[in-house]
Amino acid sequence: MPRDVGVRLQARQARSVATFERILEAAGALFDEVGVDATTMEAIADRAGVSIGSVYRFFENKNALKATLSARWTARIREVLDPEHADDATVGTAEDVADGTAGDATAGTATGEGLEPGPARPGRREPDPVDADPTADIDVSVDHFITALRRVLGEMPGARGLLATEMREPLGETNAWTDYLQRYIARHAPDLPPERRTIAAHTYQTITSAIILAAVNAGPALDRHLDEVRTVLAGYTRELARESAAVRSHRDGTASGAKA
């Protein structure tokens, strides 16, 4: 069993593991119900049906417990979106997720493994990158991302509460999520200058963070808010693709004029 981050004593015996998991499940449920800030160690112990000493046996404080659940959330979203790289060291910890919805956990393939394209599949003819339509797989990649996000938010206790807390944190100037978004933008808008891609990546983070925060706080209206996230991601990506096409057209026209 892999070691959990933030744990002062790793559970090894079956009974100890069961208690440990019960504590995490109770903490996650409370994070979702009342929020991370309002949750106390005493409330976690009460919900789990264990003594407060049992909670402190595994976790020094609530921040340590939060780090454990955040690391599991990061690993799970990575596993769902990018199963081939789920065990990579780049999965990161709670801080990676806090800087942008899921940290670098969202890398994958546009054909069904997250937002970013993966390697060519055997037997499949990949289009010439010069002639390929950069907007062709936008809906597929965005739909997969939203479906995976909805799945993890629904199946992991604490995922909503953690994401709501992390979305309120200031966005970092540089982080794995920003780098990942720039690669995603480069695929669909390959002719945008690097500085424009950087601005676009930060715009993605700012807008989608606000909408995802509304989604995780929406309760039964979660699906409707996630549909808004889908619309924003797909629409902004198409706008960047059009801008990129205009840059390319201008460049090609200038080059043709120079040759004439």
PDB file of C-alpha atoms in Angstrom:
ATOM      1  CA  MET A   1       0.000   0.000   0.000  1.00  0.00           C
ATOM      2  CA  PRO A   2       1.489   3.379  -0.965  1.00  0.00           C
ATOM      3  CA  ARG A   3       2.226   5.820   1.830  1.00  0.00           C
ATOM      4  CA  ASP A   4      -0.237   8.653   2.335  1.00  0.00           C
ATOM      5  CA  VAL A   5       1.193  12.156   2.689  1.00  0.00           C
ATOM      6  CA  GLY A   6       0.456  14.097   5.881  1.00  0.00           C
ATOM      7  CA  VAL A   7       0.209  10.966   8.049  1.00  0.00           C
ATOM      8  CA  ARG A   8       2.275  10.745  11.250  1.00  0.00           C
ATOM      9  CA  LEU A   9       1.673   7.010  11.676  1.00  0.00           C
ATOM     10  CA  GLN A  10       0.979   4.706   8.739  1.00  0.00           C
ATOM     11  CA  ALA A  11      -1.793   2.177   9.395  1.00  0.00           C
ATOM     12  CA  ARG A  12      -0.639  -1.393   8.786  1.00  0.00           C
ATOM     13  CA  GLN A  13      -2.914  -3.862  10.569  1.00  0.00           C
ATOM     14  CA  ALA A  14      -6.384  -4.459   9.113  1.00  0.00           C
ATOM     15  CA  ARG A  15      -8.169  -2.944  12.121  1.00  0.00           C
ATOM     16  CA  SER A  16      -5.923   0.110  12.082  1.00  0.00           C
ATOM     17  CA  VAL A  17      -6.422   0.569   8.339  1.00  0.00           C
ATOM     18  CA  ALA A  18     -10.202   0.395   8.784  1.00  0.00           C
ATOM     19  CA  THR A  19     -10.068   3.093  11.478  1.00  0.00           C
ATOM     20  CA  PHE A  20      -7.802   5.257   9.329  1.00  0.00           C
ATOM     21  CA  GLU A  21     -10.128   5.021   6.336  1.00  0.00           C
ATOM     22  CA  ARG A  22     -13.166   5.714   8.510  1.00  0.00           C
ATOM     23  CA  ILE A  23     -11.512   8.906   9.753  1.00  0.00           C
ATOM     24  CA  LEU A  24     -10.752  10.028   6.204  1.00  0.00           C
ATOM     25  CA  GLU A  25     -14.295   9.270   5.059  1.00  0.00           C
ATOM     26  CA  ALA A  26     -15.741  11.205   7.993  1.00  0.00           C
ATOM     27  CA  ALA A  27     -13.455  14.165   7.344  1.00  0.00           C
ATOM     28  CA  GLY A  28     -14.373  14.171   3.660  1.00  0.00           C
ATOM     29  CA  ALA A  29     -18.088  14.093   4.409  1.00  0.00           C
ATOM     30  CA  LEU A  30     -17.757  17.047   6.783  1.00  0.00           C
ATOM     31  CA  PHE A  31     -15.599  18.984   4.312  1.00  0.00           C
ATOM     32  CA  ASP A  32     -18.412  18.585   1.784  1.00  0.00           C
ATOM     33  CA  GLU A  33     -21.217  19.409   4.218  1.00  0.00           C
ATOM     34  CA  VAL A  34     -19.870  22.346   6.248  1.00  0.00           C
ATOM     35  CA  GLY A  35     -16.608  23.233   4.517  1.00  0.00           C
ATOM     36  CA  VAL A  36     -12.972  22.657   5.396  1.00  0.00           C
ATOM     37  CA  ASP A  37     -12.634  25.723   7.618  1.00  0.00           C
ATOM     38  CA  ALA A  38     -15.686  24.881   9.735  1.00  0.00           C
ATOM     39  CA  THR A  39     -14.681  21.250  10.269  1.00  0.00           C
ATOM     40  CA  THR A  40     -12.977  20.415  13.569  1.00  0.00           C
ATOM     41  CA  MET A  41     -10.948  17.410  14.627  1.00  0.00           C
ATOM     42  CA  GLU A  42     -13.529  16.732  17.342  1.00  0.00           C
ATOM     43  CA  ALA A  43     -16.338  16.675  14.773  1.00  0.00           C
ATOM     44  CA  ILE A  44     -14.335  14.287  12.605  1.00  0.00           C
ATOM     45  CA  ALA A  45     -13.830  11.922  15.539  1.00  0.00           C
ATOM     46  CA  ASP A  46     -17.529  12.062  16.383  1.00  0.00           C
ATOM     47  CA  ARG A  47     -18.594  11.397  12.775  1.00  0.00           C
ATOM     48  CA  ALA A  48     -16.121   8.506  12.472  1.00  0.00           C
ATOM     49  CA  GLY A  49     -17.201   7.000  15.793  1.00  0.00           C
ATOM     50  CA  VAL A  50     -13.658   6.985  17.177  1.00  0.00           C
ATOM     51  CA  SER A  51     -11.877   8.759  20.013  1.00  0.00           C
ATOM     52  CA  ILE A  52     -10.177  12.086  19.380  1.00  0.00           C
ATOM     53  CA  GLY A  53      -6.947  10.334  20.345  1.00  0.00           C
ATOM     54  CA  SER A  54      -7.374   7.970  17.393  1.00  0.00           C
ATOM     55  CA  VAL A  55      -7.594  10.929  15.019  1.00  0.00           C
ATOM     56  CA  TYR A  56      -4.459  12.547  16.461  1.00  0.00           C
ATOM     57  CA  ARG A  57      -2.694   9.197  16.362  1.00  0.00           C
ATOM     58  CA  PHE A  58      -2.711   9.427  12.572  1.00  0.00           C
ATOM     59  CA  PHE A  59      -2.803  13.183  11.974  1.00  0.00           C
ATOM     60  CA  GLU A  60      -0.975  15.994  13.744  1.00  0.00           C
ATOM     61  CA  ASN A  61      -3.700  18.510  12.886  1.00  0.00           C
ATOM     62  CA  LYS A  62      -6.457  19.283  10.396  1.00  0.00           C
ATOM     63  CA  ASN A  63      -3.978  20.609   7.833  1.00  0.00           C
ATOM     64  CA  ALA A  64      -2.232  17.236   7.784  1.00  0.00           C
ATOM     65  CA  LEU A  65      -5.556  15.478   7.297  1.00  0.00           C
ATOM     66  CA  LYS A  66      -6.463  17.911   4.539  1.00  0.00           C
ATOM     67  CA  ALA A  67      -3.110  17.232   2.831  1.00  0.00           C
ATOM     68  CA  THR A  68      -3.820  13.489   2.854  1.00  0.00           C
ATOM     69  CA  LEU A  69      -7.259  13.886   1.286  1.00  0.00           C
ATOM     70  CA  SER A  70      -5.963  16.453  -1.229  1.00  0.00           C
ATOM     71  CA  ALA A  71      -3.185  14.130  -2.355  1.00  0.00           C
ATOM     72  CA  ARG A  72      -5.706  11.323  -2.825  1.00  0.00           C
ATOM     73  CA  TRP A  73      -8.011  13.648  -4.783  1.00  0.00           C
ATOM     74  CA  THR A  74      -5.100  14.697  -7.024  1.00  0.00           C
ATOM     75  CA  ALA A  75      -4.088  11.093  -7.647  1.00  0.00           C
ATOM     76  CA  ARG A  76      -7.681  10.069  -8.358  1.00  0.00           C
ATOM     77  CA  ILE A  77      -8.375  12.810 -10.882  1.00  0.00           C
ATOM     78  CA  ARG A  78      -5.076  11.933 -12.569  1.00  0.00           C
ATOM     79  CA  GLU A  79      -6.040   8.251 -12.635  1.00  0.00           C
ATOM     80  CA  VAL A  80      -9.414   8.996 -14.217  1.00  0.00           C
ATOM     81  CA  LEU A  81      -8.090  11.452 -16.795  1.00  0.00           C
ATOM     82  CA  ASP A  82      -4.710   9.932 -17.581  1.00  0.00           C
ATOM     83  CA  PRO A  83      -4.524   6.287 -16.455  1.00  0.00           C
ATOM     84  CA  GLU A  84      -1.290   5.613 -18.343  1.00  0.00           C
ATOM     85  CA  HIS A  85       0.538   8.201 -16.229  1.00  0.00           C
ATOM     86  CA  ALA A  86      -1.393   7.887 -12.977  1.00  0.00           C
ATOM     87  CA  ASP A  87       1.697   6.799 -11.041  1.00  0.00           C
ATOM     88  CA  ASP A  88       4.022   9.503 -12.394  1.00  0.00           C
ATOM     89  CA  ALA A  89       5.892  11.604  -9.864  1.00  0.00           C
ATOM     90  CA  THR A  90       4.373  14.728 -11.397  1.00  0.00           C
ATOM     91  CA  VAL A  91       1.025  14.001  -9.756  1.00  0.00           C
ATOM     92  CA  GLY A  92       2.083  16.250  -6.861  1.00  0.00           C
ATOM     93  CA  THR A  93       0.310  17.123  -3.639  1.00  0.00           C
ATOM     94  CA  ALA A  94      -2.392  19.396  -2.361  1.00  0.00           C
ATOM     95  CA  GLU A  95      -0.552  22.548  -3.393  1.00  0.00           C
ATOM     96  CA  ASP A  96      -0.494  21.434  -7.039  1.00  0.00           C
ATOM     97  CA  VAL A  97      -4.271  21.128  -7.078  1.00  0.00           C
ATOM     98  CA  ALA A  98      -4.728  24.400  -5.231  1.00  0.00           C
ATOM     99  CA  ASP A  99      -3.004  26.285  -8.028  1.00  0.00           C
ATOM    100  CA  GLY A 100      -5.537  25.357 -10.659  1.00  0.00           C
ATOM    101  CA  THR A 101      -8.463  22.902 -10.281  1.00  0.00           C
ATOM    102  CA  ALA A 102      -6.447  19.713 -10.550  1.00  0.00           C
ATOM    103  CA  GLY A 103      -2.850  20.600 -10.964  1.00  0.00           C
ATOM    104  CA  ASP A 104      -1.071  18.721 -13.709  1.00  0.00           C
ATOM    105  CA  ALA A 105      -3.458  15.900 -12.985  1.00  0.00           C
ATOM    106  CA  THR A 106      -5.509  16.831 -15.995  1.00  0.00           C
ATOM    107  CA  ALA A 107      -3.027  15.845 -18.676  1.00  0.00           C
ATOM    108  CA  GLY A 108      -4.217  13.091 -21.029  1.00  0.00           C
ATOM    109  CA  THR A 109      -5.362  12.499 -24.560  1.00  0.00           C
ATOM    110  CA  ALA A 110      -7.891  14.446 -26.539  1.00  0.00           C
ATOM    111  CA  THR A 111      -9.476  11.234 -27.740  1.00  0.00           C
ATOM    112  CA  GLY A 112     -10.608  10.227 -24.278  1.00  0.00           C
ATOM    113  CA  GLU A 113      -7.896  10.881 -21.692  1.00  0.00           C
ATOM    114  CA  GLY A 114      -8.358  14.490 -20.625  1.00  0.00           C
ATOM    115  CA  LEU A 115      -7.714  17.772 -22.392  1.00  0.00           C
ATOM    116  CA  GLU A 116      -4.259  17.227 -23.797  1.00  0.00           C
ATOM    117  CA  PRO A 117      -3.556  14.953 -26.791  1.00  0.00           C
ATOM    118  CA  GLY A 118      -1.517  11.829 -26.285  1.00  0.00           C
ATOM    119  CA  PRO A 119       0.620   9.753 -28.666  1.00  0.00           C
ATOM    120  CA  ALA A 120      -0.753   8.440 -31.939  1.00  0.00           C
ATOM    121  CA  ARG A 121      -2.633   5.180 -31.656  1.00  0.00           C
ATOM    122  CA  PRO A 122      -1.423   2.139 -33.620  1.00  0.00           C
ATOM    123  CA  GLY A 123      -3.228   1.758 -36.928  1.00  0.00           C
ATOM    124  CA  ARG A 124      -4.554   5.294 -36.826  1.00  0.00           C
ATOM    125  CA  ARG A 125      -3.348   7.782 -39.418  1.00  0.00           C
ATOM    126  CA  GLU A 126      -2.555  11.058 -37.707  1.00  0.00           C
ATOM    127  CA  PRO A 127      -3.330  14.168 -39.779  1.00  0.00           C
ATOM    128  CA  ASP A 128      -0.606  16.437 -41.043  1.00  0.00           C
ATOM    129  CA  PRO A 129      -0.247  19.093 -38.310  1.00  0.00           C
ATOM    130  CA  VAL A 130      -0.164  21.816 -40.949  1.00  0.00           C
ATOM    131  CA  ASP A 131      -3.512  20.764 -42.454  1.00  0.00           C
ATOM    132  CA  ALA A 132      -5.219  19.476 -39.302  1.00  0.00           C
ATOM    133  CA  ASP A 133      -8.233  21.360 -38.005  1.00  0.00           C
ATOM    134  CA  PRO A 134      -7.220  22.485 -34.487  1.00  0.00           C
ATOM    135  CA  THR A 135     -10.883  22.742 -33.453  1.00  0.00           C
ATOM    136  CA  ALA A 136     -11.801  19.190 -34.515  1.00  0.00           C
ATOM    137  CA  ASP A 137     -11.519  17.501 -31.100  1.00  0.00           C
ATOM    138  CA  ILE A 138     -12.299  20.400 -28.763  1.00  0.00           C
ATOM    139  CA  ASP A 139     -15.745  19.104 -27.793  1.00  0.00           C
ATOM    140  CA  VAL A 140     -14.447  15.567 -27.220  1.00  0.00           C
ATOM    141  CA  SER A 141     -11.573  16.645 -24.984  1.00  0.00           C
ATOM    142  CA  VAL A 142     -13.639  19.138 -22.982  1.00  0.00           C
ATOM    143  CA  ASP A 143     -16.520  16.662 -22.550  1.00  0.00           C
ATOM    144  CA  HIS A 144     -14.124  14.055 -21.199  1.00  0.00           C
ATOM    145  CA  PHE A 145     -12.623  16.521 -18.744  1.00  0.00           C
ATOM    146  CA  ILE A 146     -16.053  17.548 -17.417  1.00  0.00           C
ATOM    147  CA  THR A 147     -17.256  13.934 -17.220  1.00  0.00           C
ATOM    148  CA  ALA A 148     -14.168  12.920 -15.255  1.00  0.00           C
ATOM    149  CA  LEU A 149     -14.450  15.910 -12.930  1.00  0.00           C
ATOM    150  CA  ARG A 150     -18.129  15.144 -12.265  1.00  0.00           C
ATOM    151  CA  ARG A 151     -17.297  11.495 -11.588  1.00  0.00           C
ATOM    152  CA  VAL A 152     -14.575  12.242  -9.038  1.00  0.00           C
ATOM    153  CA  LEU A 153     -16.615  14.949  -7.306  1.00  0.00           C
ATOM    154  CA  GLY A 154     -19.436  12.446  -6.941  1.00  0.00           C
ATOM    155  CA  GLU A 155     -17.483   9.427  -5.761  1.00  0.00           C
ATOM    156  CA  MET A 156     -14.828  10.899  -3.437  1.00  0.00           C
ATOM    157  CA  PRO A 157     -15.900  12.167  -0.001  1.00  0.00           C
ATOM    158  CA  GLY A 158     -14.283  15.559   0.521  1.00  0.00           C
ATOM    159  CA  ALA A 159     -13.626  16.306  -3.136  1.00  0.00           C
ATOM    160  CA  ARG A 160     -16.187  19.122  -3.305  1.00  0.00           C
ATOM    161  CA  GLY A 161     -15.132  20.702  -0.035  1.00  0.00           C
ATOM    162  CA  LEU A 162     -11.444  20.544  -0.900  1.00  0.00           C
ATOM    163  CA  LEU A 163     -11.930  21.913  -4.387  1.00  0.00           C
ATOM    164  CA  ALA A 164     -14.081  24.754  -3.068  1.00  0.00           C
ATOM    165  CA  THR A 165     -11.349  25.702  -0.599  1.00  0.00           C
ATOM    166  CA  GLU A 166      -8.527  25.394  -3.095  1.00  0.00           C
ATOM    167  CA  MET A 167     -10.328  27.441  -5.732  1.00  0.00           C
ATOM    168  CA  ARG A 168     -10.377  30.377  -3.332  1.00  0.00           C
ATOM    169  CA  GLU A 169      -6.581  30.389  -3.108  1.00  0.00           C
ATOM    170  CA  PRO A 170      -4.673  32.969  -5.228  1.00  0.00           C
ATOM    171  CA  LEU A 171      -3.492  31.572  -8.548  1.00  0.00           C
ATOM    172  CA  GLY A 172       0.241  31.041  -8.738  1.00  0.00           C
ATOM    173  CA  GLU A 173       2.246  32.864 -11.360  1.00  0.00           C
ATOM    174  CA  THR A 174       3.891  29.626 -12.447  1.00  0.00           C
ATOM    175  CA  ASN A 175       2.684  26.111 -11.754  1.00  0.00           C
ATOM    176  CA  ALA A 176       2.148  22.788 -13.456  1.00  0.00           C
ATOM    177  CA  TRP A 177      -1.445  23.621 -14.395  1.00  0.00           C
ATOM    178  CA  THR A 178      -0.386  26.835 -16.176  1.00  0.00           C
ATOM    179  CA  ASP A 179       2.290  24.948 -18.106  1.00  0.00           C
ATOM    180  CA  TYR A 180      -0.210  22.244 -19.010  1.00  0.00           C
ATOM    181  CA  LEU A 181      -2.777  24.781 -20.224  1.00  0.00           C
ATOM    182  CA  GLN A 182      -0.179  26.435 -22.423  1.00  0.00           C
ATOM    183  CA  ARG A 183       0.519  23.074 -24.072  1.00  0.00           C
ATOM    184  CA  TYR A 184      -3.212  22.516 -24.562  1.00  0.00           C
ATOM    185  CA  ILE A 185      -3.600  25.986 -26.100  1.00  0.00           C
ATOM    186  CA  ALA A 186      -0.593  25.379 -28.336  1.00  0.00           C
ATOM    187  CA  ARG A 187      -2.384  22.349 -29.799  1.00  0.00           C
ATOM    188  CA  HIS A 188      -5.596  24.162 -30.683  1.00  0.00           C
ATOM    189  CA  ALA A 189      -4.051  27.587 -31.350  1.00  0.00           C
ATOM    190  CA  PRO A 190      -0.550  26.692 -32.574  1.00  0.00           C
ATOM    191  CA  ASP A 191       0.220  30.047 -34.179  1.00  0.00           C
ATOM    192  CA  LEU A 192      -0.385  32.220 -31.139  1.00  0.00           C
ATOM    193  CA  PRO A 193       2.814  33.828 -29.836  1.00  0.00           C
ATOM    194  CA  PRO A 194       4.121  32.415 -26.528  1.00  0.00           C
ATOM    195  CA  GLU A 195       3.224  35.532 -24.556  1.00  0.00           C
ATOM    196  CA  ARG A 196      -0.370  35.338 -25.836  1.00  0.00           C
ATOM    197  CA  ARG A 197      -0.585  31.682 -24.782  1.00  0.00           C
ATOM    198  CA  THR A 198       0.597  32.638 -21.299  1.00  0.00           C
ATOM    199  CA  ILE A 199      -2.123  35.282 -20.991  1.00  0.00           C
ATOM    200  CA  ALA A 200      -4.717  32.831 -22.307  1.00  0.00           C
ATOM    201  CA  ALA A 201      -3.648  30.168 -19.790  1.00  0.00           C
ATOM    202  CA  HIS A 202      -4.138  32.583 -16.896  1.00  0.00           C
ATOM    203  CA  THR A 203      -7.502  33.605 -18.338  1.00  0.00           C
ATOM    204  CA  TYR A 204      -8.556  29.943 -18.409  1.00  0.00           C
ATOM    205  CA  GLN A 205      -7.587  29.581 -14.768  1.00  0.00           C
ATOM    206  CA  THR A 206      -9.325  32.735 -13.602  1.00  0.00           C
ATOM    207  CA  ILE A 207     -12.618  32.119 -15.395  1.00  0.00           C
ATOM    208  CA  THR A 208     -12.908  28.374 -14.895  1.00  0.00           C
ATOM    209  CA  SER A 209     -11.858  28.606 -11.247  1.00  0.00           C
ATOM    210  CA  ALA A 210     -14.761  30.945 -10.544  1.00  0.00           C
ATOM    211  CA  ILE A 211     -17.256  28.730 -12.384  1.00  0.00           C
ATOM    212  CA  ILE A 212     -15.985  25.480 -10.854  1.00  0.00           C
ATOM    213  CA  LEU A 213     -16.158  27.097  -7.410  1.00  0.00           C
ATOM    214  CA  ALA A 214     -19.807  27.923  -8.090  1.00  0.00           C
ATOM    215  CA  ALA A 215     -20.342  24.351  -9.301  1.00  0.00           C
ATOM    216  CA  VAL A 216     -18.964  22.618  -6.213  1.00  0.00           C
ATOM    217  CA  ASN A 217     -21.055  24.907  -4.000  1.00  0.00           C
ATOM    218  CA  ALA A 218     -24.206  24.374  -6.065  1.00  0.00           C
ATOM    219  CA  GLY A 219     -25.439  21.152  -4.477  1.00  0.00           C
ATOM    220  CA  PRO A 220     -28.138  19.623  -6.725  1.00  0.00           C
ATOM    221  CA  ALA A 221     -27.347  22.236  -9.399  1.00  0.00           C
ATOM    222  CA  LEU A 222     -23.835  20.819  -9.891  1.00  0.00           C
ATOM    223  CA  ASP A 223     -24.553  19.435 -13.372  1.00  0.00           C
ATOM    224  CA  ARG A 224     -25.896  22.748 -14.628  1.00  0.00           C
ATOM    225  CA  HIS A 225     -22.813  24.599 -13.409  1.00  0.00           C
ATOM    226  CA  LEU A 226     -20.466  22.005 -14.908  1.00  0.00           C
ATOM    227  CA  ASP A 227     -22.265  22.515 -18.214  1.00  0.00           C
ATOM    228  CA  GLU A 228     -21.287  26.184 -17.881  1.00  0.00           C
ATOM    229  CA  VAL A 229     -17.663  25.145 -17.368  1.00  0.00           C
ATOM    230  CA  ARG A 230     -17.887  23.043 -20.542  1.00  0.00           C
ATOM    231  CA  THR A 231     -19.334  25.951 -22.516  1.00  0.00           C
ATOM    232  CA  VAL A 232     -16.628  28.351 -21.343  1.00  0.00           C
ATOM    233  CA  LEU A 233     -13.759  25.938 -22.017  1.00  0.00           C
ATOM    234  CA  ALA A 234     -14.978  24.991 -25.490  1.00  0.00           C
ATOM    235  CA  GLY A 235     -15.977  28.516 -26.484  1.00  0.00           C
ATOM    236  CA  TYR A 236     -12.770  30.183 -25.366  1.00  0.00           C
ATOM    237  CA  THR A 237     -10.681  27.477 -27.022  1.00  0.00           C
ATOM    238  CA  ARG A 238     -12.508  28.048 -30.319  1.00  0.00           C
ATOM    239  CA  GLU A 239     -11.938  31.795 -30.033  1.00  0.00           C
ATOM    240  CA  LEU A 240      -8.215  31.211 -29.525  1.00  0.00           C
ATOM    241  CA  ALA A 241      -8.187  28.848 -32.513  1.00  0.00           C
ATOM    242  CA  ARG A 242      -9.757  31.561 -34.689  1.00  0.00           C
ATOM    243  CA  GLU A 243      -7.231  34.096 -33.450  1.00  0.00           C
ATOM    244  CA  SER A 244      -4.428  31.659 -34.222  1.00  0.00           C
ATOM    245  CA  ALA A 245      -5.792  31.076 -37.737  1.00  0.00           C
ATOM    246  CA  ALA A 246      -5.818  34.838 -38.342  1.00  0.00           C
ATOM    247  CA  VAL A 247      -2.187  35.079 -37.229  1.00  0.00           C
ATOM    248  CA  ARG A 248      -1.245  32.248 -39.556  1.00  0.00           C
ATOM    249  CA  SER A 249      -3.180  33.743 -42.480  1.00  0.00           C
ATOM    250  CA  HIS A 250      -1.495  37.103 -41.995  1.00  0.00           C
ATOM    251  CA  ARG A 251       1.921  35.471 -41.755  1.00  0.00           C
ATOM    252  CA  ASP A 252       1.362  33.359 -44.871  1.00  0.00           C
ATOM    253  CA  GLY A 253       0.030  36.365 -46.780  1.00  0.00           C
ATOM    254  CA  THR A 254       3.043  38.437 -45.803  1.00  0.00           C
ATOM    255  CA  ALA A 255       5.382  35.645 -46.853  1.00  0.00           C
ATOM    256  CA  SER A 256       3.631  35.286 -50.228  1.00  0.00           C
ATOM    257  CA  GLY A 257       3.840  39.021 -50.823  1.00  0.00           C
ATOM    258  CA  ALA A 258       7.533  39.038 -50.045  1.00  0.00           C
ATOM    259  CA  LYS A 259       8.164  36.241 -52.549  1.00  0.00           C
ATOM    260  CA  ALA A 260       6.238  38.107 -55.253  1.00  0.00           C
TER     261      ALA A 260
END
